[in-house]
Amino acid sequence: SIASADMDLNQLEAFLTAQTKKQGGITSDQAAVIAKFWKNHRAQIHESLVSQSRWDNALRNISWRVDLQSQLRHADQINTPVALVEMELGKNGQ
């Protein structure tokens, strides 16, 4: 539950407090150990879950620009914006 919700420290504290108050729940010592583990390994756990849930290409890089042609020789003003978007896709680990 903690990992799938990617809980911040406040959410984690509330969740663990609720778990210690449940009948058959965890002890306060167990809650302290879980909290310490989550604080130290949250980023790695989150990245692992994200990489396991990806089965197709992922967006590696994106760049964009908008060009606006304001004047031509044969027309006074041409306000036609053109957007150029470049996306780099790749599989996980590539």
C-alpha positions in Angstrom: 0.0 0.0 0.0 2.8 2.4 0.9 4.7 1.8 -2.4 1.7 1.8 -4.7 0.5 5.1 -3.2 4.0 6.5 -3.2 3.3 8.0 0.2 5.1 11.1 1.5 6.2 11.2 5.1 2.9 12.6 6.4 0.9 10.0 4.6 3.2 7.3 5.8 2.9 8.4 9.4 -0.9 8.5 9.3 -1.0 5.1 7.5 1.4 3.4 10.0 -0.5 4.9 13.0 -3.7 3.5 11.7 -2.0 0.1 11.2 -0.8 0.1 14.8 -4.3 0.8 16.1 -6.0 -2.0 14.1 -6.7 -5.2 15.9 -4.0 -7.7 14.7 -2.0 -4.8 13.1 1.6 -4.0 13.5 3.5 -2.9 16.6 4.9 0.5 17.0 8.5 -0.9 16.7 7.5 -2.5 13.4 6.0 0.8 12.3 9.3 2.6 13.1 11.3 0.0 11.1 9.0 0.3 8.1 9.1 4.1 8.3 12.9 4.1 8.4 13.1 1.7 5.5 10.7 3.7 3.4 12.5 6.9 4.1 15.9 5.4 3.0 14.6 3.4 0.0 11.6 5.3 -1.3 13.2 6.5 -4.6 14.6 3.1 -5.5 11.3 1.3 -4.7 9.3 3.9 -6.8 11.7 3.6 -9.8 11.6 -0.2 -9.6 7.7 -0.2 -9.6 7.7 2.2 -12.6 10.1 0.2 -14.6 8.2 -3.0 -13.9 4.9 -1.5 -15.0 6.3 -0.3 -18.3 5.9 -2.8 -21.2 6.3 -0.5 -24.2 8.5 2.4 -25.3 9.0 5.3 -22.9 9.6 9.0 -23.7 13.3 9.7 -23.3 13.5 13.3 -24.5 11.2 16.0 -26.0 12.1 19.3 -27.6 9.7 21.8 -29.3 9.5 25.2 -30.9 6.9 27.4 -32.5 7.8 29.2 -35.7 5.7 32.3 -36.7 6.1 33.7 -40.2 5.2 37.4 -39.9 5.9 38.8 -43.4 6.3 37.6 -47.0 7.3 39.5 -50.1 3.9 39.0 -51.7 1.7 39.4 -48.6 1.8 41.9 -45.8 1.3 39.6 -42.8 1.0 35.9 -42.5 0.4 34.9 -38.9 0.4 31.2 -39.3 2.2 29.5 -36.4 3.9 26.2 -37.0 4.8 24.0 -34.1 7.6 21.5 -34.4 7.8 18.7 -31.8 10.6 16.1 -31.6 10.2 13.1 -29.3 12.8 10.5 -28.6 11.3 7.1 -27.6 13.2 4.1 -26.2 12.6 0.9 -24.5 13.3 0.5 -20.8 17.1 0.1 -20.3 18.0 1.3 -23.8 
